[in-house]
Amino acid sequence: MDFSNSDRLQTLSGTSRLAGVMGWPVAHSKSPRLQGYWLAKYGIDGTYMPLPVAPENFASAVKSLRDLGFAGVNVTIPHKQAVFDVCDELSDRAQRIGAVNTVTFADDGKILGDNTDGFGFIENLRQNAPDIDFARGPAIVLGAGGACRAIIVSLLDENCPEIRLLNRTKARADALADEINDPRITVVEWDRIDHCLEDAALLVNTTSLGMVGQPPLEIDLAGLAKQAIVTDIVYAPLKTGLLAQAEGRGNPVVDGLGMLLHQARPGFHCWFGIDPVVTPELRDFVLGTS
């Protein structure tokens, strides 16, 4: 779909549906471009805008948006945990993950919190590695941050038989494993990373290593089975050093952009009434290549 020139013009009415993304800062967010594509594609009378909100103003801003008639908002750094205290109800997955990234304002005025990061991760793998079987073997997960927690919860829900969790600061991995409290999680020392790959079916990097401006992820994939899927939630660059190494040795790889695209689907559906589709054209548009 061509969004050049007049095709991208938006005409709003008095009944337009309003949504946005709250963060501090928020100018870097790709969400307005992503959601704007869908609004135009489906001809929806609505808009999605960046909403820079300082932490000290966050709670009052959320309630103000509700009172102004917004349908909902995405929430990004640094508000993903602060929003917990503002919500009247939380989805089961938001409670288990311990963070909220999607807020819907219900007709009765209640503020509903959800977390769609794990959904986005799983749907990205299903779309780009359609033969994936999450129950086939162990998953190696690198990291211990908020996205890591969402991914571990989603893998457990997909019946992953074992998760080997590694983080440069082992204490953080230990704490995360204790909080999730599932016997399928085993914490492994970071310097043992090359020694726990042999029977893994999935390798996931949730750290910032390999991201533009960050140190590379130093890992030797020689012990990883060739059929194991390798994915990185980093999407700048789109092909990280980890993915390049894995692809070079014949492993199927999945980049991180699809997780961003798919995690946006549940919110769009709640606010605008359509379950949008993630397409190659959308990827190109969000990346700015079309």
mmCIF file of C-alpha atoms in Angstrom:
data_model
loop_
_atom_site.group_PDB
_atom_site.id
_atom_site.type_symbol
_atom_site.label_atom_id
_atom_site.label_comp_id
_atom_site.label_asym_id
_atom_site.label_seq_id
_atom_site.Cartn_x
_atom_site.Cartn_y
_atom_site.Cartn_z
ATOM 1 C CA MET A 1 0.000 0.000 0.000
ATOM 2 C CA ASP A 2 1.431 3.374 -1.022
ATOM 3 C CA PHE A 3 1.276 5.997 1.723
ATOM 4 C CA SER A 4 2.943 8.783 -0.232
ATOM 5 C CA ASN A 5 1.470 12.264 -0.584
ATOM 6 C CA SER A 6 -2.301 12.547 -0.089
ATOM 7 C CA ASP A 7 -2.741 8.878 0.872
ATOM 8 C CA ARG A 8 -1.278 9.682 4.285
ATOM 9 C CA LEU A 9 -3.563 12.622 5.032
ATOM 10 C CA GLN A 10 -5.830 11.997 7.998
ATOM 11 C CA THR A 11 -9.244 13.554 8.440
ATOM 12 C CA LEU A 12 -10.627 13.318 11.971
ATOM 13 C CA SER A 13 -14.224 13.731 13.031
ATOM 14 C CA GLY A 14 -15.843 14.595 16.322
ATOM 15 C CA THR A 15 -16.080 10.892 17.135
ATOM 16 C CA SER A 16 -12.476 9.976 16.323
ATOM 17 C CA ARG A 17 -10.878 7.269 18.457
ATOM 18 C CA LEU A 18 -7.767 8.570 20.241
ATOM 19 C CA ALA A 19 -4.732 6.613 21.443
ATOM 20 C CA GLY A 20 -1.014 7.180 21.905
ATOM 21 C CA VAL A 21 2.231 6.148 23.560
ATOM 22 C CA MET A 22 3.406 7.561 26.895
ATOM 23 C CA GLY A 23 7.118 7.715 27.648
ATOM 24 C CA TRP A 24 9.925 10.010 28.805
ATOM 25 C CA PRO A 25 11.400 10.609 26.301
ATOM 26 C CA VAL A 26 9.127 9.273 23.577
ATOM 27 C CA ALA A 27 10.382 10.878 20.338
ATOM 28 C CA HIS A 28 12.352 7.728 19.453
ATOM 29 C CA SER A 29 9.259 5.477 19.543
ATOM 30 C CA LYS A 30 8.275 3.721 16.324
ATOM 31 C CA SER A 31 4.742 3.132 17.643
ATOM 32 C CA PRO A 32 3.138 6.255 16.087
ATOM 33 C CA ARG A 33 4.499 5.282 12.657
ATOM 34 C CA LEU A 34 3.380 1.668 13.129
ATOM 35 C CA GLN A 35 -0.107 2.462 14.412
ATOM 36 C CA GLY A 36 -0.504 5.275 11.885
ATOM 37 C CA TYR A 37 0.118 2.800 9.059
ATOM 38 C CA TRP A 38 -2.695 0.572 10.295
ATOM 39 C CA LEU A 39 -5.073 3.501 10.819
ATOM 40 C CA ALA A 40 -4.555 4.571 7.219
ATOM 41 C CA LYS A 41 -4.611 1.028 5.818
ATOM 42 C CA TYR A 42 -7.949 0.210 7.447
ATOM 43 C CA GLY A 43 -9.487 3.655 6.912
ATOM 44 C CA ILE A 44 -10.141 4.188 10.624
ATOM 45 C CA ASP A 45 -11.402 7.489 12.019
ATOM 46 C CA GLY A 46 -8.748 7.840 14.693
ATOM 47 C CA THR A 47 -5.250 8.932 15.590
ATOM 48 C CA TYR A 48 -2.277 7.686 17.612
ATOM 49 C CA MET A 49 0.148 10.238 19.007
ATOM 50 C CA PRO A 50 3.406 10.481 20.978
ATOM 51 C CA LEU A 51 2.754 11.622 24.564
ATOM 52 C CA PRO A 52 5.918 12.730 26.407
ATOM 53 C CA VAL A 53 5.110 12.600 30.138
ATOM 54 C CA ALA A 54 7.600 13.120 32.976
ATOM 55 C CA PRO A 55 7.499 10.460 35.716
ATOM 56 C CA GLU A 56 6.164 12.858 38.358
ATOM 57 C CA ASN A 57 3.164 13.669 36.147
ATOM 58 C CA PHE A 58 2.451 10.146 35.000
ATOM 59 C CA ALA A 59 -0.452 9.084 37.257
ATOM 60 C CA SER A 60 -2.398 12.307 36.750
ATOM 61 C CA ALA A 61 -1.732 12.237 32.990
ATOM 62 C CA VAL A 62 -3.160 8.724 32.619
ATOM 63 C CA LYS A 63 -6.353 9.713 34.407
ATOM 64 C CA SER A 64 -6.596 12.898 32.357
ATOM 65 C CA LEU A 65 -6.353 10.964 29.097
ATOM 66 C CA ARG A 66 -9.149 8.694 30.288
ATOM 67 C CA ASP A 67 -11.287 11.697 31.152
ATOM 68 C CA LEU A 68 -10.533 13.283 27.766
ATOM 69 C CA GLY A 69 -12.021 10.269 26.009
ATOM 70 C CA PHE A 70 -8.911 8.417 24.869
ATOM 71 C CA ALA A 71 -9.452 4.748 24.022
ATOM 72 C CA GLY A 72 -6.101 3.757 25.509
ATOM 73 C CA VAL A 73 -2.337 4.127 25.426
ATOM 74 C CA ASN A 74 0.861 2.191 25.158
ATOM 75 C CA VAL A 75 3.310 2.735 27.987
ATOM 76 C CA THR A 76 7.072 2.631 27.547
ATOM 77 C CA ILE A 77 10.200 3.439 29.571
ATOM 78 C CA PRO A 78 10.246 4.592 32.342
ATOM 79 C CA HIS A 79 6.540 4.033 33.131
ATOM 80 C CA LYS A 80 5.983 0.274 32.634
ATOM 81 C CA GLN A 81 5.961 -0.469 36.363
ATOM 82 C CA ALA A 82 4.536 2.842 37.629
ATOM 83 C CA VAL A 83 1.401 2.208 35.565
ATOM 84 C CA PHE A 84 0.752 -0.846 37.745
ATOM 85 C CA ASP A 85 -0.444 1.416 40.568
ATOM 86 C CA VAL A 86 -2.736 3.394 38.256
ATOM 87 C CA CYS A 87 -4.634 0.442 36.780
ATOM 88 C CA ASP A 88 -7.904 -0.721 38.287
ATOM 89 C CA GLU A 89 -7.610 -4.196 36.761
ATOM 90 C CA LEU A 90 -4.691 -6.187 35.361
ATOM 91 C CA SER A 91 -4.653 -9.074 32.925
ATOM 92 C CA ASP A 92 -3.266 -12.352 34.177
ATOM 93 C CA ARG A 93 -0.174 -12.007 31.996
ATOM 94 C CA ALA A 94 0.498 -8.457 33.213
ATOM 95 C CA GLN A 95 0.394 -9.689 36.800
ATOM 96 C CA ARG A 96 2.735 -12.572 36.052
ATOM 97 C CA ILE A 97 5.172 -10.429 34.076
ATOM 98 C CA GLY A 98 5.078 -7.612 36.606
ATOM 99 C CA ALA A 99 4.802 -4.810 34.044
ATOM 100 C CA VAL A 100 2.199 -3.121 31.833
ATOM 101 C CA ASN A 101 2.735 -1.833 28.299
ATOM 102 C CA THR A 102 -0.869 -1.548 27.071
ATOM 103 C CA VAL A 103 -3.666 0.374 28.797
ATOM 104 C CA THR A 104 -7.326 0.439 27.759
ATOM 105 C CA PHE A 105 -9.902 2.850 29.165
ATOM 106 C CA ALA A 106 -13.123 0.902 29.611
ATOM 107 C CA ASP A 107 -16.575 2.365 29.069
ATOM 108 C CA ASP A 108 -17.210 2.259 32.824
ATOM 109 C CA GLY A 109 -14.107 4.372 33.483
ATOM 110 C CA LYS A 110 -11.874 1.565 34.686
ATOM 111 C CA ILE A 111 -8.221 1.584 33.667
ATOM 112 C CA LEU A 112 -7.257 -1.869 32.367
ATOM 113 C CA GLY A 113 -3.612 -2.932 32.158
ATOM 114 C CA ASP A 114 -2.106 -5.622 29.938
ATOM 115 C CA ASN A 115 1.350 -6.735 28.806
ATOM 116 C CA THR A 116 1.700 -7.820 25.182
ATOM 117 C CA ASP A 117 5.494 -8.257 24.957
ATOM 118 C CA GLY A 118 5.324 -12.034 25.349
ATOM 119 C CA PHE A 119 2.504 -12.243 22.816
ATOM 120 C CA GLY A 120 4.607 -10.256 20.342
ATOM 121 C CA PHE A 121 7.612 -12.512 20.898
ATOM 122 C CA ILE A 122 5.671 -15.734 20.320
ATOM 123 C CA GLU A 123 3.753 -14.416 17.286
ATOM 124 C CA ASN A 124 6.974 -13.162 15.690
ATOM 125 C CA LEU A 125 8.488 -16.641 15.956
ATOM 126 C CA ARG A 126 5.337 -18.307 14.676
ATOM 127 C CA GLN A 127 5.220 -16.030 11.643
ATOM 128 C CA ASN A 128 8.899 -16.263 10.730
ATOM 129 C CA ALA A 129 9.668 -19.816 11.865
ATOM 130 C CA PRO A 130 6.318 -21.509 11.150
ATOM 131 C CA ASP A 131 7.599 -25.006 11.991
ATOM 132 C CA ILE A 132 8.614 -24.022 15.517
ATOM 133 C CA ASP A 133 7.625 -26.380 18.320
ATOM 134 C CA PHE A 134 8.197 -24.696 21.655
ATOM 135 C CA ALA A 135 7.969 -28.032 23.464
ATOM 136 C CA ARG A 136 10.696 -29.654 21.342
ATOM 137 C CA GLY A 137 13.644 -28.842 23.603
ATOM 138 C CA PRO A 138 15.348 -26.433 25.997
ATOM 139 C CA ALA A 139 15.459 -22.677 25.384
ATOM 140 C CA ILE A 140 18.558 -20.622 26.196
ATOM 141 C CA VAL A 141 17.535 -17.121 27.291
ATOM 142 C CA LEU A 142 20.117 -14.363 27.749
ATOM 143 C CA GLY A 143 19.251 -11.410 29.991
ATOM 144 C CA ALA A 144 17.204 -10.610 33.078
ATOM 145 C CA GLY A 145 15.268 -7.416 32.295
ATOM 146 C CA GLY A 146 11.576 -6.736 31.795
ATOM 147 C CA ALA A 147 11.450 -8.075 28.239
ATOM 148 C CA CYS A 148 13.269 -11.204 29.390
ATOM 149 C CA ARG A 149 10.652 -11.829 32.047
ATOM 150 C CA ALA A 150 7.822 -11.499 29.516
ATOM 151 C CA ILE A 151 9.572 -13.893 27.138
ATOM 152 C CA ILE A 152 10.203 -16.514 29.832
ATOM 153 C CA VAL A 153 6.556 -16.402 30.947
ATOM 154 C CA SER A 154 5.394 -16.795 27.352
ATOM 155 C CA LEU A 155 7.758 -19.727 26.722
ATOM 156 C CA LEU A 156 6.531 -21.478 29.851
ATOM 157 C CA ASP A 157 2.952 -20.966 28.678
ATOM 158 C CA GLU A 158 3.922 -22.616 25.365
ATOM 159 C CA ASN A 159 5.118 -25.711 27.295
ATOM 160 C CA CYS A 160 8.838 -25.161 26.852
ATOM 161 C CA PRO A 161 10.346 -28.090 28.808
ATOM 162 C CA GLU A 162 13.389 -26.219 30.158
ATOM 163 C CA ILE A 163 14.710 -22.665 30.211
ATOM 164 C CA ARG A 164 18.406 -22.026 30.835
ATOM 165 C CA LEU A 165 18.723 -18.441 31.984
ATOM 166 C CA LEU A 166 22.018 -16.546 31.776
ATOM 167 C CA ASN A 167 22.812 -12.952 32.700
ATOM 168 C CA ARG A 168 26.108 -11.104 33.093
ATOM 169 C CA THR A 169 25.082 -10.309 36.683
ATOM 170 C CA LYS A 170 24.053 -13.739 37.950
ATOM 171 C CA ALA A 171 22.262 -12.301 40.991
ATOM 172 C CA ARG A 172 19.701 -10.674 38.701
ATOM 173 C CA ALA A 173 19.059 -13.969 36.925
ATOM 174 C CA ASP A 174 18.699 -15.727 40.280
ATOM 175 C CA ALA A 175 16.203 -13.090 41.445
ATOM 176 C CA LEU A 176 14.184 -13.367 38.246
ATOM 177 C CA ALA A 177 14.064 -17.156 38.465
ATOM 178 C CA ASP A 178 12.962 -16.946 42.100
ATOM 179 C CA GLU A 179 10.178 -14.488 41.251
ATOM 180 C CA ILE A 180 8.780 -16.580 38.392
ATOM 181 C CA ASN A 181 9.228 -19.683 40.536
ATOM 182 C CA ASP A 182 8.974 -22.448 37.948
ATOM 183 C CA PRO A 183 11.102 -25.614 38.261
ATOM 184 C CA ARG A 184 11.747 -25.575 34.505
ATOM 185 C CA ILE A 185 14.055 -22.536 34.912
ATOM 186 C CA THR A 186 17.759 -23.196 35.569
ATOM 187 C CA VAL A 187 20.206 -20.332 36.089
ATOM 188 C CA VAL A 188 23.585 -20.876 34.400
ATOM 189 C CA GLU A 189 26.802 -18.881 34.943
ATOM 190 C CA TRP A 190 27.437 -16.406 32.094
ATOM 191 C CA ASP A 191 30.907 -17.822 31.408
ATOM 192 C CA ARG A 192 29.319 -21.246 30.810
ATOM 193 C CA ILE A 193 27.282 -19.942 27.876
ATOM 194 C CA ASP A 194 29.205 -21.959 25.271
ATOM 195 C CA HIS A 195 28.728 -25.180 27.238
ATOM 196 C CA CYS A 196 24.939 -25.322 27.536
ATOM 197 C CA LEU A 197 23.946 -25.048 23.880
ATOM 198 C CA GLU A 198 24.247 -28.625 22.655
ATOM 199 C CA ASP A 199 20.640 -29.829 22.964
ATOM 200 C CA ALA A 200 18.931 -26.418 22.836
ATOM 201 C CA ALA A 201 16.033 -25.905 20.417
ATOM 202 C CA LEU A 202 15.902 -22.106 20.790
ATOM 203 C CA LEU A 203 18.416 -19.367 21.632
ATOM 204 C CA VAL A 204 17.038 -15.941 22.618
ATOM 205 C CA ASN A 205 19.032 -12.765 23.257
ATOM 206 C CA THR A 206 17.084 -10.218 25.309
ATOM 207 C CA THR A 207 20.148 -8.169 26.346
ATOM 208 C CA SER A 208 21.330 -4.925 24.727
ATOM 209 C CA LEU A 209 24.567 -6.604 23.618
ATOM 210 C CA GLY A 210 24.852 -6.281 19.855
ATOM 211 C CA MET A 211 22.631 -3.203 19.683
ATOM 212 C CA VAL A 212 23.897 -0.100 17.923
ATOM 213 C CA GLY A 213 26.219 1.710 20.341
ATOM 214 C CA GLN A 214 26.558 -1.302 22.660
ATOM 215 C CA PRO A 215 29.321 -3.926 22.988
ATOM 216 C CA PRO A 216 28.947 -7.070 20.867
ATOM 217 C CA LEU A 217 27.557 -10.311 22.247
ATOM 218 C CA GLU A 218 30.567 -12.595 22.541
ATOM 219 C CA ILE A 219 29.338 -16.140 21.979
ATOM 220 C CA ASP A 220 30.569 -19.214 20.140
ATOM 221 C CA LEU A 221 27.689 -21.111 18.547
ATOM 222 C CA ALA A 222 29.793 -24.147 17.583
ATOM 223 C CA GLY A 223 27.941 -26.329 20.103
ATOM 224 C CA LEU A 224 24.466 -25.324 18.922
ATOM 225 C CA ALA A 225 22.475 -27.779 16.804
ATOM 226 C CA LYS A 226 21.974 -26.559 13.224
ATOM 227 C CA GLN A 227 18.185 -26.877 13.520
ATOM 228 C CA ALA A 228 17.998 -24.655 16.626
ATOM 229 C CA ILE A 229 16.257 -21.328 16.053
ATOM 230 C CA VAL A 230 18.163 -18.171 17.007
ATOM 231 C CA THR A 231 16.343 -14.914 17.695
ATOM 232 C CA ASP A 232 17.383 -11.490 18.975
ATOM 233 C CA ILE A 233 14.884 -8.921 20.257
ATOM 234 C CA VAL A 234 17.270 -6.152 19.163
ATOM 235 C CA TYR A 235 16.211 -4.588 15.838
ATOM 236 C CA ALA A 236 18.847 -1.863 15.509
ATOM 237 C CA PRO A 237 20.703 -3.273 13.666
ATOM 238 C CA LEU A 238 18.144 -5.585 12.130
ATOM 239 C CA LYS A 239 20.755 -8.304 11.681
ATOM 240 C CA THR A 240 22.863 -8.391 14.837
ATOM 241 C CA GLY A 241 26.203 -10.129 15.135
ATOM 242 C CA LEU A 242 24.451 -13.055 16.824
ATOM 243 C CA LEU A 243 22.012 -13.481 13.933
ATOM 244 C CA ALA A 244 24.764 -13.107 11.338
ATOM 245 C CA GLN A 245 26.844 -15.806 13.030
ATOM 246 C CA ALA A 246 23.856 -18.140 13.338
ATOM 247 C CA GLU A 247 22.740 -17.577 9.747
ATOM 248 C CA GLY A 248 26.284 -18.181 8.516
ATOM 249 C CA ARG A 249 26.342 -21.637 10.056
ATOM 250 C CA GLY A 250 22.891 -22.570 8.773
ATOM 251 C CA ASN A 251 20.610 -21.951 11.764
ATOM 252 C CA PRO A 252 17.148 -20.482 11.129
ATOM 253 C CA VAL A 253 17.091 -16.909 12.478
ATOM 254 C CA VAL A 254 14.349 -14.440 13.426
ATOM 255 C CA ASP A 255 15.083 -10.735 13.907
ATOM 256 C CA GLY A 256 13.531 -8.563 16.616
ATOM 257 C CA LEU A 257 11.414 -6.174 14.546
ATOM 258 C CA GLY A 258 8.482 -8.576 14.344
ATOM 259 C CA MET A 259 8.182 -8.669 18.132
ATOM 260 C CA LEU A 260 7.651 -4.887 18.115
ATOM 261 C CA LEU A 261 5.053 -5.170 15.347
ATOM 262 C CA HIS A 262 3.094 -8.078 16.813
ATOM 263 C CA GLN A 263 3.029 -6.718 20.378
ATOM 264 C CA ALA A 264 1.097 -3.723 19.031
ATOM 265 C CA ARG A 265 -1.760 -5.847 17.672
ATOM 266 C CA PRO A 266 -3.769 -6.448 20.904
ATOM 267 C CA GLY A 267 -3.845 -2.747 21.787
ATOM 268 C CA PHE A 268 -4.895 -1.719 18.291
ATOM 269 C CA HIS A 269 -7.686 -4.296 18.412
ATOM 270 C CA CYS A 270 -8.948 -3.008 21.777
ATOM 271 C CA TRP A 271 -8.838 0.666 20.794
ATOM 272 C CA PHE A 272 -9.857 0.592 17.127
ATOM 273 C CA GLY A 273 -11.796 -2.668 16.751
ATOM 274 C CA ILE A 274 -9.631 -4.430 14.150
ATOM 275 C CA ASP A 275 -6.982 -7.142 14.567
ATOM 276 C CA PRO A 276 -4.324 -5.779 12.198
ATOM 277 C CA VAL A 277 -2.007 -7.887 10.044
ATOM 278 C CA VAL A 278 1.800 -7.768 10.147
ATOM 279 C CA THR A 279 3.044 -7.754 6.552
ATOM 280 C CA PRO A 280 6.377 -7.228 4.738
ATOM 281 C CA GLU A 281 5.044 -3.837 3.630
ATOM 282 C CA LEU A 282 4.492 -2.850 7.255
ATOM 283 C CA ARG A 283 8.047 -3.890 8.145
ATOM 284 C CA ASP A 284 9.461 -1.757 5.335
ATOM 285 C CA PHE A 285 7.296 1.221 6.318
ATOM 286 C CA VAL A 286 8.265 1.097 10.000
ATOM 287 C CA LEU A 287 11.934 0.813 9.052
ATOM 288 C CA GLY A 288 11.530 3.804 6.726
ATOM 289 C CA THR A 289 12.534 1.855 3.615
ATOM 290 C CA SER A 290 9.293 2.522 1.743
#
